[in-house]
Each structure stands twice: as C-alpha cells, then as structure tokens.
Tab-separated table of N, CA and C in Angstrom:
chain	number	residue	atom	x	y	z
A	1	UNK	N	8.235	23.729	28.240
A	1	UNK	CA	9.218	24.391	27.385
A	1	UNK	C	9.415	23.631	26.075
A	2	UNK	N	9.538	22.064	25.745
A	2	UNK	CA	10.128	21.444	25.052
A	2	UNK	C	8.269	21.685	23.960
A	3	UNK	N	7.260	22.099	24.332
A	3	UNK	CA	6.229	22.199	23.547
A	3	UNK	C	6.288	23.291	22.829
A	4	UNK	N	6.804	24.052	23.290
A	4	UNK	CA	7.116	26.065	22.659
A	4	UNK	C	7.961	25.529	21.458
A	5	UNK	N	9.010	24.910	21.831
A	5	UNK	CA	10.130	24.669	20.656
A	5	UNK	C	9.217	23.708	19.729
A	6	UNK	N	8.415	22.837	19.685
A	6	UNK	CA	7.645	22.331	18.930
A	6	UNK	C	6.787	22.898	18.362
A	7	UNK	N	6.737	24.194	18.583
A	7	UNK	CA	5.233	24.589	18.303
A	7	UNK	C	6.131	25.883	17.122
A	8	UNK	N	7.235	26.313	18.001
A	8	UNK	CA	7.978	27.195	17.023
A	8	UNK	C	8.476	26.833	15.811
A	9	UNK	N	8.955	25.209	15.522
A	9	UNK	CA	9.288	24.624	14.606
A	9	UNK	C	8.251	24.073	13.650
A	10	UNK	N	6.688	23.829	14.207
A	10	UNK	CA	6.053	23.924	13.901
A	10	UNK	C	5.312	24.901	12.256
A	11	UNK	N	5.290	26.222	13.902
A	11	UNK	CA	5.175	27.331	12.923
A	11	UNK	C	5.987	27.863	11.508
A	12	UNK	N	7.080	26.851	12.145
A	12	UNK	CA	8.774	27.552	11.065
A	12	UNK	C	7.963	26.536	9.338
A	13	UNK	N	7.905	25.595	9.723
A	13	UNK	CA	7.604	24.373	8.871
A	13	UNK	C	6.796	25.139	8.117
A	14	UNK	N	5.467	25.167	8.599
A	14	UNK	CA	4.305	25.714	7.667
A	14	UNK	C	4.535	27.076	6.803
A	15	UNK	N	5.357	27.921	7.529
A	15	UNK	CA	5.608	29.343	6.534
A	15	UNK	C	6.522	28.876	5.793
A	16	UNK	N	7.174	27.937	5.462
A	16	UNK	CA	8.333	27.485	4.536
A	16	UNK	C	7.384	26.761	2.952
A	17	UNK	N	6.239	25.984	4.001
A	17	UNK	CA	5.604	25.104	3.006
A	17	UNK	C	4.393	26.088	2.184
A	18	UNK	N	4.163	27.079	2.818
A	18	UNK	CA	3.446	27.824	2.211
A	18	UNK	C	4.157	29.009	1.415
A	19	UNK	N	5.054	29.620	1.883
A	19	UNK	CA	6.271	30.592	0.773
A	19	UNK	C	6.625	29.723	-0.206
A	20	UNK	N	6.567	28.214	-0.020
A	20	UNK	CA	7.587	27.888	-1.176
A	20	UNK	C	6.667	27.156	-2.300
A	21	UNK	N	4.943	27.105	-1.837
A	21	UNK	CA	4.167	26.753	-2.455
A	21	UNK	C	3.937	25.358	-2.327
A	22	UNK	N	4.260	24.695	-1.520
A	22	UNK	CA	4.130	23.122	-1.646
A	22	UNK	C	2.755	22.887	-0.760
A	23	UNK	N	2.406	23.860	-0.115
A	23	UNK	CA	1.256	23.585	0.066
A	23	UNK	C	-0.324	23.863	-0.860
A	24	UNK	N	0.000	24.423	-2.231
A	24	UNK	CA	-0.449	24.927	-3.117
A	24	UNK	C	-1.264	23.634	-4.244
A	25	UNK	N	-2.675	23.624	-4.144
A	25	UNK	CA	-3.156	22.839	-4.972
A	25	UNK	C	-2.505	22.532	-6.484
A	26	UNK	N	-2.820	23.734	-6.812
A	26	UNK	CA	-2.382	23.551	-8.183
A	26	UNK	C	-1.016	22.969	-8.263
A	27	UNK	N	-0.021	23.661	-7.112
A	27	UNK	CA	1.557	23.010	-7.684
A	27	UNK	C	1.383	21.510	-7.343
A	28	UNK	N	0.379	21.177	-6.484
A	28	UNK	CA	0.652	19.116	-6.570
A	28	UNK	C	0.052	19.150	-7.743
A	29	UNK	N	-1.314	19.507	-8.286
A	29	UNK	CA	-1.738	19.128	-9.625
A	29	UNK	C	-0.892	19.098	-10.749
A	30	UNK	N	-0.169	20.152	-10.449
A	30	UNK	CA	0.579	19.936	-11.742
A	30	UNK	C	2.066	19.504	-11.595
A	31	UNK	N	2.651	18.666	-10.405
A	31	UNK	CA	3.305	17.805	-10.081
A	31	UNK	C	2.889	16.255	-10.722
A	32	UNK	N	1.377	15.986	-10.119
A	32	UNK	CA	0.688	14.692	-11.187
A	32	UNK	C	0.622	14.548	-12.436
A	33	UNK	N	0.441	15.762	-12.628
A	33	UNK	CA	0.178	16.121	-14.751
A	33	UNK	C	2.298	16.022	-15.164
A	34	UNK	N	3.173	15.747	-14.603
A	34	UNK	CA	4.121	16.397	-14.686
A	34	UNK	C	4.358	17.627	-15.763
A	35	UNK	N	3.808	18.734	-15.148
A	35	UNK	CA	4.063	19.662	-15.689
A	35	UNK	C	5.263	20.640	-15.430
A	36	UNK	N	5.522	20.056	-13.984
A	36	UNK	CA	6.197	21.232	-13.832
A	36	UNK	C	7.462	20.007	-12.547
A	37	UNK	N	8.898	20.866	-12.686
A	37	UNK	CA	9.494	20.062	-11.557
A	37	UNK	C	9.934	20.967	-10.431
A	38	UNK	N	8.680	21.798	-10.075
A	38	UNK	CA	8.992	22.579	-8.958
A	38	UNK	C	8.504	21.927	-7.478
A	39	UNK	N	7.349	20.878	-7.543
A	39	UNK	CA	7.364	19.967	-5.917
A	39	UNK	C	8.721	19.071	-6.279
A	40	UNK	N	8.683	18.195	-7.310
A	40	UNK	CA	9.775	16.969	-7.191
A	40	UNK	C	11.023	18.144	-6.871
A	41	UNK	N	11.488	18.810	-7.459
A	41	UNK	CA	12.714	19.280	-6.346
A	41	UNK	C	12.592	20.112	-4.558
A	42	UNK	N	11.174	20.046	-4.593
A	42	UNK	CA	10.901	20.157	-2.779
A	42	UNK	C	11.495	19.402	-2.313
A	43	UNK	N	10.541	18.157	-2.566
A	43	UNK	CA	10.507	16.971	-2.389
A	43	UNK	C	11.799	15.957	-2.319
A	44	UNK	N	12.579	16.163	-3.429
A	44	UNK	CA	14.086	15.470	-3.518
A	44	UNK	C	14.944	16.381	-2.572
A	45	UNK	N	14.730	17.555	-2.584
A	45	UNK	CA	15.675	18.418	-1.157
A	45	UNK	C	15.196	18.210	-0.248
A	46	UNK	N	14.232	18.056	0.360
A	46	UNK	CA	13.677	17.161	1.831
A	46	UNK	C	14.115	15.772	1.732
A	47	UNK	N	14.380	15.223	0.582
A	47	UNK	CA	14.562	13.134	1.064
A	47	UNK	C	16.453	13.521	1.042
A	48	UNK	N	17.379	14.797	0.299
A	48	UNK	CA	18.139	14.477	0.864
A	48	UNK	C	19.229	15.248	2.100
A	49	UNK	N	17.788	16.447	2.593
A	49	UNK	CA	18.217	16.814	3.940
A	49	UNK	C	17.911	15.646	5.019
A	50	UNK	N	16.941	14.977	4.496
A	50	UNK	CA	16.724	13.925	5.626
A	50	UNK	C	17.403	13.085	5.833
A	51	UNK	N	18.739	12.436	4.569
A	51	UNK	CA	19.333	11.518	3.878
A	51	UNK	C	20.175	11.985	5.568
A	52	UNK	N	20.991	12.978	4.959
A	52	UNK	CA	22.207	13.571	6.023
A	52	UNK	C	21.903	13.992	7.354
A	53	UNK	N	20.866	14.067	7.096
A	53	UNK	CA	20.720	14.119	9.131
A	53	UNK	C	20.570	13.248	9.957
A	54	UNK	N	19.949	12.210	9.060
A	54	UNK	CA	20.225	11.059	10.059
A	54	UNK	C	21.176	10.162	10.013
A	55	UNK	N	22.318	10.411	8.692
A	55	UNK	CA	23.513	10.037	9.048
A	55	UNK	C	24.110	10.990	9.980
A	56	UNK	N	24.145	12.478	9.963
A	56	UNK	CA	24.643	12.840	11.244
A	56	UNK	C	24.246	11.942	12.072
A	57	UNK	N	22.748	12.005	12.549
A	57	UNK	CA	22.558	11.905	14.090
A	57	UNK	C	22.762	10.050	14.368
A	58	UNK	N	22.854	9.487	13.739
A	58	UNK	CA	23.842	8.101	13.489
A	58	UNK	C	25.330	8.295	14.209
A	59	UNK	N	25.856	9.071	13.170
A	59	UNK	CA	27.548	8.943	13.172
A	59	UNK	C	27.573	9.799	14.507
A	60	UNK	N	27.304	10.912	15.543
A	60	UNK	CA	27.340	11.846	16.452
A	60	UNK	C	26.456	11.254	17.279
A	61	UNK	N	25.350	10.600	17.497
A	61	UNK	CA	25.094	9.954	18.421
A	61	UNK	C	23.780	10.817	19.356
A	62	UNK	N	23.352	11.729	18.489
A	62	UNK	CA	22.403	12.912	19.143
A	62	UNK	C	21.542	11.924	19.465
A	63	UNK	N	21.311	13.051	20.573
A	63	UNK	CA	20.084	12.382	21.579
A	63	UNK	C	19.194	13.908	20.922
A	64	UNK	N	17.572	13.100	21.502
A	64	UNK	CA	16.510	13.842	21.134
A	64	UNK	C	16.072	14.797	22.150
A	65	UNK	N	14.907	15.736	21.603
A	65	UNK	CA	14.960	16.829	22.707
A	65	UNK	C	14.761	16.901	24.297
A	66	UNK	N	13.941	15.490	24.545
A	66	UNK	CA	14.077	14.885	25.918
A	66	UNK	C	15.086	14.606	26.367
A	67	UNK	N	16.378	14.443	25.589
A	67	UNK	CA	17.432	13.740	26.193
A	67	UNK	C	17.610	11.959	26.177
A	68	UNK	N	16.247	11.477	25.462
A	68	UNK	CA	16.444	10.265	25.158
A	68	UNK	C	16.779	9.692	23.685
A	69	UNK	N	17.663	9.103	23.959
A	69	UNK	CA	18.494	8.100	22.615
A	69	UNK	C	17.815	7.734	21.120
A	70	UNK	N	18.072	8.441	20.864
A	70	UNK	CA	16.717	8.084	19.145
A	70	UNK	C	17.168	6.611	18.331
A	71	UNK	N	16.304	5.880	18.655
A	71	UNK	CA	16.066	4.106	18.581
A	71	UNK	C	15.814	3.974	16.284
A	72	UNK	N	17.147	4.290	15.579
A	72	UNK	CA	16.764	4.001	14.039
A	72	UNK	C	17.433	2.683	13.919
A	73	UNK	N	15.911	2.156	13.357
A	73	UNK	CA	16.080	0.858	13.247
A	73	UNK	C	15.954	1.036	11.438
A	74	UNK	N	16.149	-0.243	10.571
A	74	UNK	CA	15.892	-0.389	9.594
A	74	UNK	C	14.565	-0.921	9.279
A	75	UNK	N	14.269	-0.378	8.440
A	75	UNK	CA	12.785	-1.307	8.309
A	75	UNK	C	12.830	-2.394	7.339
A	76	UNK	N	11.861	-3.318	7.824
A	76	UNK	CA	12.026	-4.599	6.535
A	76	UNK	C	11.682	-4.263	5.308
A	77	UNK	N	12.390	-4.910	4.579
A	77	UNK	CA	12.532	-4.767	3.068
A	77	UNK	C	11.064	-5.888	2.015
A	78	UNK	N	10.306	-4.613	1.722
A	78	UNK	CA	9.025	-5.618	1.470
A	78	UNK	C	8.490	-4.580	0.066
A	79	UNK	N	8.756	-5.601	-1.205
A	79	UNK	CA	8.475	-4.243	-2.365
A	79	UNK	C	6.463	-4.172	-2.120
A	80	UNK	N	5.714	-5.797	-1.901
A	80	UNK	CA	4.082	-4.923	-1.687
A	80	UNK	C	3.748	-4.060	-0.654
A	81	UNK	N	4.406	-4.116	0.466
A	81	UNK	CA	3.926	-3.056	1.424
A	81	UNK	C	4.041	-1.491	1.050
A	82	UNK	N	5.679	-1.557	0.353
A	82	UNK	CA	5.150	-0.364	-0.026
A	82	UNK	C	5.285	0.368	-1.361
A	83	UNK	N	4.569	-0.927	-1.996
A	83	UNK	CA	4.041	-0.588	-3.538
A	83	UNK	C	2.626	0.009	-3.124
A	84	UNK	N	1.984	-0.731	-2.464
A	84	UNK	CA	0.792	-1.179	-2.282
A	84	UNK	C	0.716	0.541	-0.790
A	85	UNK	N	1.577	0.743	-0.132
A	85	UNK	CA	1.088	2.025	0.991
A	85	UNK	C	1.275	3.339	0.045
A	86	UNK	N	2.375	2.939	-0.823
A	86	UNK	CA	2.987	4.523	-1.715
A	86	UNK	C	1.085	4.775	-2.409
A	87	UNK	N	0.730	3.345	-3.187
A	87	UNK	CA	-0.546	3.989	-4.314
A	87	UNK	C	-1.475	4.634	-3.634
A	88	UNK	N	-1.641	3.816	-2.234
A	88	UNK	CA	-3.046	4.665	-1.014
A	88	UNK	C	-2.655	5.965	-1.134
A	89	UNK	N	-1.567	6.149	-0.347
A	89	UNK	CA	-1.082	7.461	-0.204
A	89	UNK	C	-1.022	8.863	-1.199
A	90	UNK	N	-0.300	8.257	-2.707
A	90	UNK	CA	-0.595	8.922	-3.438
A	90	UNK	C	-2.293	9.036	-4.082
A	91	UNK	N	-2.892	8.134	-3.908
A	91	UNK	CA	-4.091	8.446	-4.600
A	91	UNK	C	-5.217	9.657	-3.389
A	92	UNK	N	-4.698	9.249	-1.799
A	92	UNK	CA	-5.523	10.403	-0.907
A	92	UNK	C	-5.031	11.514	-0.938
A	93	UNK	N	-3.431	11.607	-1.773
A	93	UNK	CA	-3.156	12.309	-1.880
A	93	UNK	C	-3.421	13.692	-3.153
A	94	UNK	N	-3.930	12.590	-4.176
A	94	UNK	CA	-4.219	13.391	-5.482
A	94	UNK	C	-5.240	13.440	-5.004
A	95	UNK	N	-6.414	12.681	-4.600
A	95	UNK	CA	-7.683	13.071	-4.278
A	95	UNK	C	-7.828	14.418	-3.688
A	96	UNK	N	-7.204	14.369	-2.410
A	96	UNK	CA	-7.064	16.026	-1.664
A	96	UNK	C	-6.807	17.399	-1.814
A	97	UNK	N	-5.590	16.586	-2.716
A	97	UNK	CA	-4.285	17.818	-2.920
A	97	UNK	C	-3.696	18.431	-1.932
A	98	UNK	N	-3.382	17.720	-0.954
A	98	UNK	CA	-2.916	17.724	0.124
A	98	UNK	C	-2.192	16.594	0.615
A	99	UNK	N	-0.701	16.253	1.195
A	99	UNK	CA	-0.381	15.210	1.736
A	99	UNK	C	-0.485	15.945	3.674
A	100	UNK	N	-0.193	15.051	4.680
A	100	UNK	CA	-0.541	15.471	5.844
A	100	UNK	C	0.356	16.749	6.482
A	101	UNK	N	1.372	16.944	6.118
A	101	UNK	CA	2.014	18.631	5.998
A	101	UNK	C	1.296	19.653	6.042
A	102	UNK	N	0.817	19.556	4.329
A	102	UNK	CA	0.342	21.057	3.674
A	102	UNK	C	-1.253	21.116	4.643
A	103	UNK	N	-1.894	20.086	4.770
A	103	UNK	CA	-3.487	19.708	5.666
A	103	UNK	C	-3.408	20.949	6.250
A	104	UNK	N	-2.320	20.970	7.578
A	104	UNK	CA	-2.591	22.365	8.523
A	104	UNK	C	-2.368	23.312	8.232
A	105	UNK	N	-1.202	23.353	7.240
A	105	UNK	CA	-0.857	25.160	6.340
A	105	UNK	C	-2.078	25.625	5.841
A	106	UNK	N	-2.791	24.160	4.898
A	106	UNK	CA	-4.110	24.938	4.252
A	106	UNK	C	-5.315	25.520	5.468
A	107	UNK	N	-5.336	24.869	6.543
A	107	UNK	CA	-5.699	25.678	7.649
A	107	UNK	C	-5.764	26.970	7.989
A	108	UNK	N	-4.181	27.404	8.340
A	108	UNK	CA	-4.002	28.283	8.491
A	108	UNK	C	-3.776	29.156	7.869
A	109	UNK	N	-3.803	28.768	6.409
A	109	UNK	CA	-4.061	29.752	5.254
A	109	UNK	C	-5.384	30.204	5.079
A	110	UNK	N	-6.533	29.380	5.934
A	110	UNK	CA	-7.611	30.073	5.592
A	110	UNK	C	-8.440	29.231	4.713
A	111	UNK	N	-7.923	28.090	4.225
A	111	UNK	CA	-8.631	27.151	3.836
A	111	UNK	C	-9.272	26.159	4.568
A	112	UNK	N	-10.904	26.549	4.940
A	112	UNK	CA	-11.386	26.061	6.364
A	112	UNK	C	-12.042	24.403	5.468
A	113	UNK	N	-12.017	24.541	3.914
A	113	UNK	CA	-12.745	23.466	3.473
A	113	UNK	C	-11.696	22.009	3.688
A	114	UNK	N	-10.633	22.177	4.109
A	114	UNK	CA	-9.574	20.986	4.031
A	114	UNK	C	-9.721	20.538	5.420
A	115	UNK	N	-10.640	20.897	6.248
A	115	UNK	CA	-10.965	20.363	7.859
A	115	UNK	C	-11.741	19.093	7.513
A	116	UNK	N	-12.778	18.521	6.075
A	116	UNK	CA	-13.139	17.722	5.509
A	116	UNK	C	-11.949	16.579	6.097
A	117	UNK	N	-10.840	16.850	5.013
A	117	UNK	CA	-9.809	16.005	4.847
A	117	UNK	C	-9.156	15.549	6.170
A	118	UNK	N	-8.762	16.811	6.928
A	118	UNK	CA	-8.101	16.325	8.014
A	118	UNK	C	-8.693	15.872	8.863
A	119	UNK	N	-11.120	15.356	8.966
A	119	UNK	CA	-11.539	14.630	9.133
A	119	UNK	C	-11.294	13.374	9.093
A	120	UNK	N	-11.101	13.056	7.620
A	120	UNK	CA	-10.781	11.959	7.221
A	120	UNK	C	-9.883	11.428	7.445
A	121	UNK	N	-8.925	12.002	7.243
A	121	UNK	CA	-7.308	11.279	7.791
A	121	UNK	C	-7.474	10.944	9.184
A	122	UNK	N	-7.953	11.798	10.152
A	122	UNK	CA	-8.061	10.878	11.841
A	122	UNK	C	-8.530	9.980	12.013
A	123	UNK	N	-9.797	9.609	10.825
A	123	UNK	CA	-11.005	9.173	11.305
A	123	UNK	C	-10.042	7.358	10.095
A	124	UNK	N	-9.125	7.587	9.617
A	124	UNK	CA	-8.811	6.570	9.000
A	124	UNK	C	-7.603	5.847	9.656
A	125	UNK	N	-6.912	7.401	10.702
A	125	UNK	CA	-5.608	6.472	11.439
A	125	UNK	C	-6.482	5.778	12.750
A	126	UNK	N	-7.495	6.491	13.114
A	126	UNK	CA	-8.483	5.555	14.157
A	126	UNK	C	-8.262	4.213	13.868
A	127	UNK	N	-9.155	3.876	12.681
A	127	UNK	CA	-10.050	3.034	12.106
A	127	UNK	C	-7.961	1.847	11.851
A	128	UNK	N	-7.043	2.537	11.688
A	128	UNK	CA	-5.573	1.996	11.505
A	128	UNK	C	-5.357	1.392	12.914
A	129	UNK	N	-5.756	2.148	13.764
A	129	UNK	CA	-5.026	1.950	15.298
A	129	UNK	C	-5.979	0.655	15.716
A	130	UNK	N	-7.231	0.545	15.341
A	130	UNK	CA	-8.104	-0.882	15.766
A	130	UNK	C	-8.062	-1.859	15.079
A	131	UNK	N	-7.682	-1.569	13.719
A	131	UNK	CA	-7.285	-2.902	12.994
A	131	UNK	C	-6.101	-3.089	12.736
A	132	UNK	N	-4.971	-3.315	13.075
A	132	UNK	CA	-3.629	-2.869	13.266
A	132	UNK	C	-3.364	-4.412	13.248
A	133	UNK	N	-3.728	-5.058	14.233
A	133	UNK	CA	-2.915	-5.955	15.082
A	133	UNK	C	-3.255	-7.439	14.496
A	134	UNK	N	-4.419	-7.081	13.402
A	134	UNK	CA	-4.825	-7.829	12.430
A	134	UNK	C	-4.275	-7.465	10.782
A	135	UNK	N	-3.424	-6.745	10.610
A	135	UNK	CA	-2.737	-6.568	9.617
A	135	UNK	C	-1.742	-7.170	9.470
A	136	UNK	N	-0.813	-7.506	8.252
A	136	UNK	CA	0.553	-8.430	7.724
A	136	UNK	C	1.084	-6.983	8.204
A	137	UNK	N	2.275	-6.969	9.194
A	137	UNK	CA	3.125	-5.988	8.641
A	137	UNK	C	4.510	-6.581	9.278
C-alpha cells in the first residue's frame, strides 16, 4: 500500500514539473543565460515550501509514512563541499538540461534520448557508493 501512495505522489510530482515547464530544456537554458525568472521562482517556491515543512514536521513531531520518527539532523557547515558539489551539479546539470526530477518526466514525456543521462547518473552514484568511504566528508 505505502508503494501506491509513492507511486501516486510520484505521478503527482512529474505532471506538476511538466505543466509548469521545469522540466523543459529550453526553460533551464534560459534560466543559465538568465533570461528569464520563470525556473528561479520554481525553484525559490520549492526551497520555501520545503523551508516550512520541515519546520512543521520539527515543531508537530510527524512521523513518516512507516510510522517511523524522521531523524533531521543538521549538516556540517563546510563552504568547499558545497562550493565545490553545487559547480558538479550545476555543470551535469547544464550539460543535460536536466537535474534528477525532470530525468523521469523527460521519460515519460517521450523523451527516450535522456535514458543516456539517467545512464549516467546511476552509473556515477555506483561509482559514489564504492568510493565513498575514501572521500573527506
């Protein structure tokens, strides 16, 4: 049951990211070019629905859909980690035109050429998960 509701929220996600265009090449391209401030206000309304929900689920004490206790910790405060994770990110990200969201919308939009990418991205959190334990973090 708790996979249906994942899969429904799922589905909810991607028709949002695709109606509202954020899964749309051109609108990241021309997010980079700043041409336009139609992702940065996606984008700033997702960092501050996220802002308040997890002060809700802080201040109220929600438990997760298992019923187990959601563990928010702070993370350490380190400006190269993520000077240095934001540029990766944004640059696989301009490379693509895709961050890991829009990957499956463009899927299921029918864009079978972005299966490339979402190659790549497994084949790089692999290659993350074996050298991990040899990383500063």
């Amino acid at each position: 049951m708790k996979y249906i509701s994942y899969l429904t929220i799922g589905i909810f996600f991607g028709i949002i990211m695709y109606k509202s265009e954020a899964a749309s090449w051109f609108r990241i391209y021309e997010m980079f070019q700043f041409g336009s401030l139609h992702m940065y206000g996606i984008i700033g309304s997702a960092l501050a629905i996220g802002i308040i929900g997890v002060q809700i689920i802080k201040k109220y004490k929600i438990k997760a859909i298992g019923g187990n206790e959601m563990n928010l910790h702070p993370k350490n405060k380190s400006v190269a980690r993520y000077l240095i994770g934001g540029i990766i990110f944004g640059l696989g990200w301009a490379l693509a035109g895709a961050c890991p969201g829009p990957m499956y919308v463009l899927v299921g939009a029918g864009y079978y050429s972005i299966l490339v990418v979402i190659g790549g991205a497994l084949l790089g959190t692999f290659v993350y998960g074996l050298v991990k334990n040899k990383l500063p973090h």
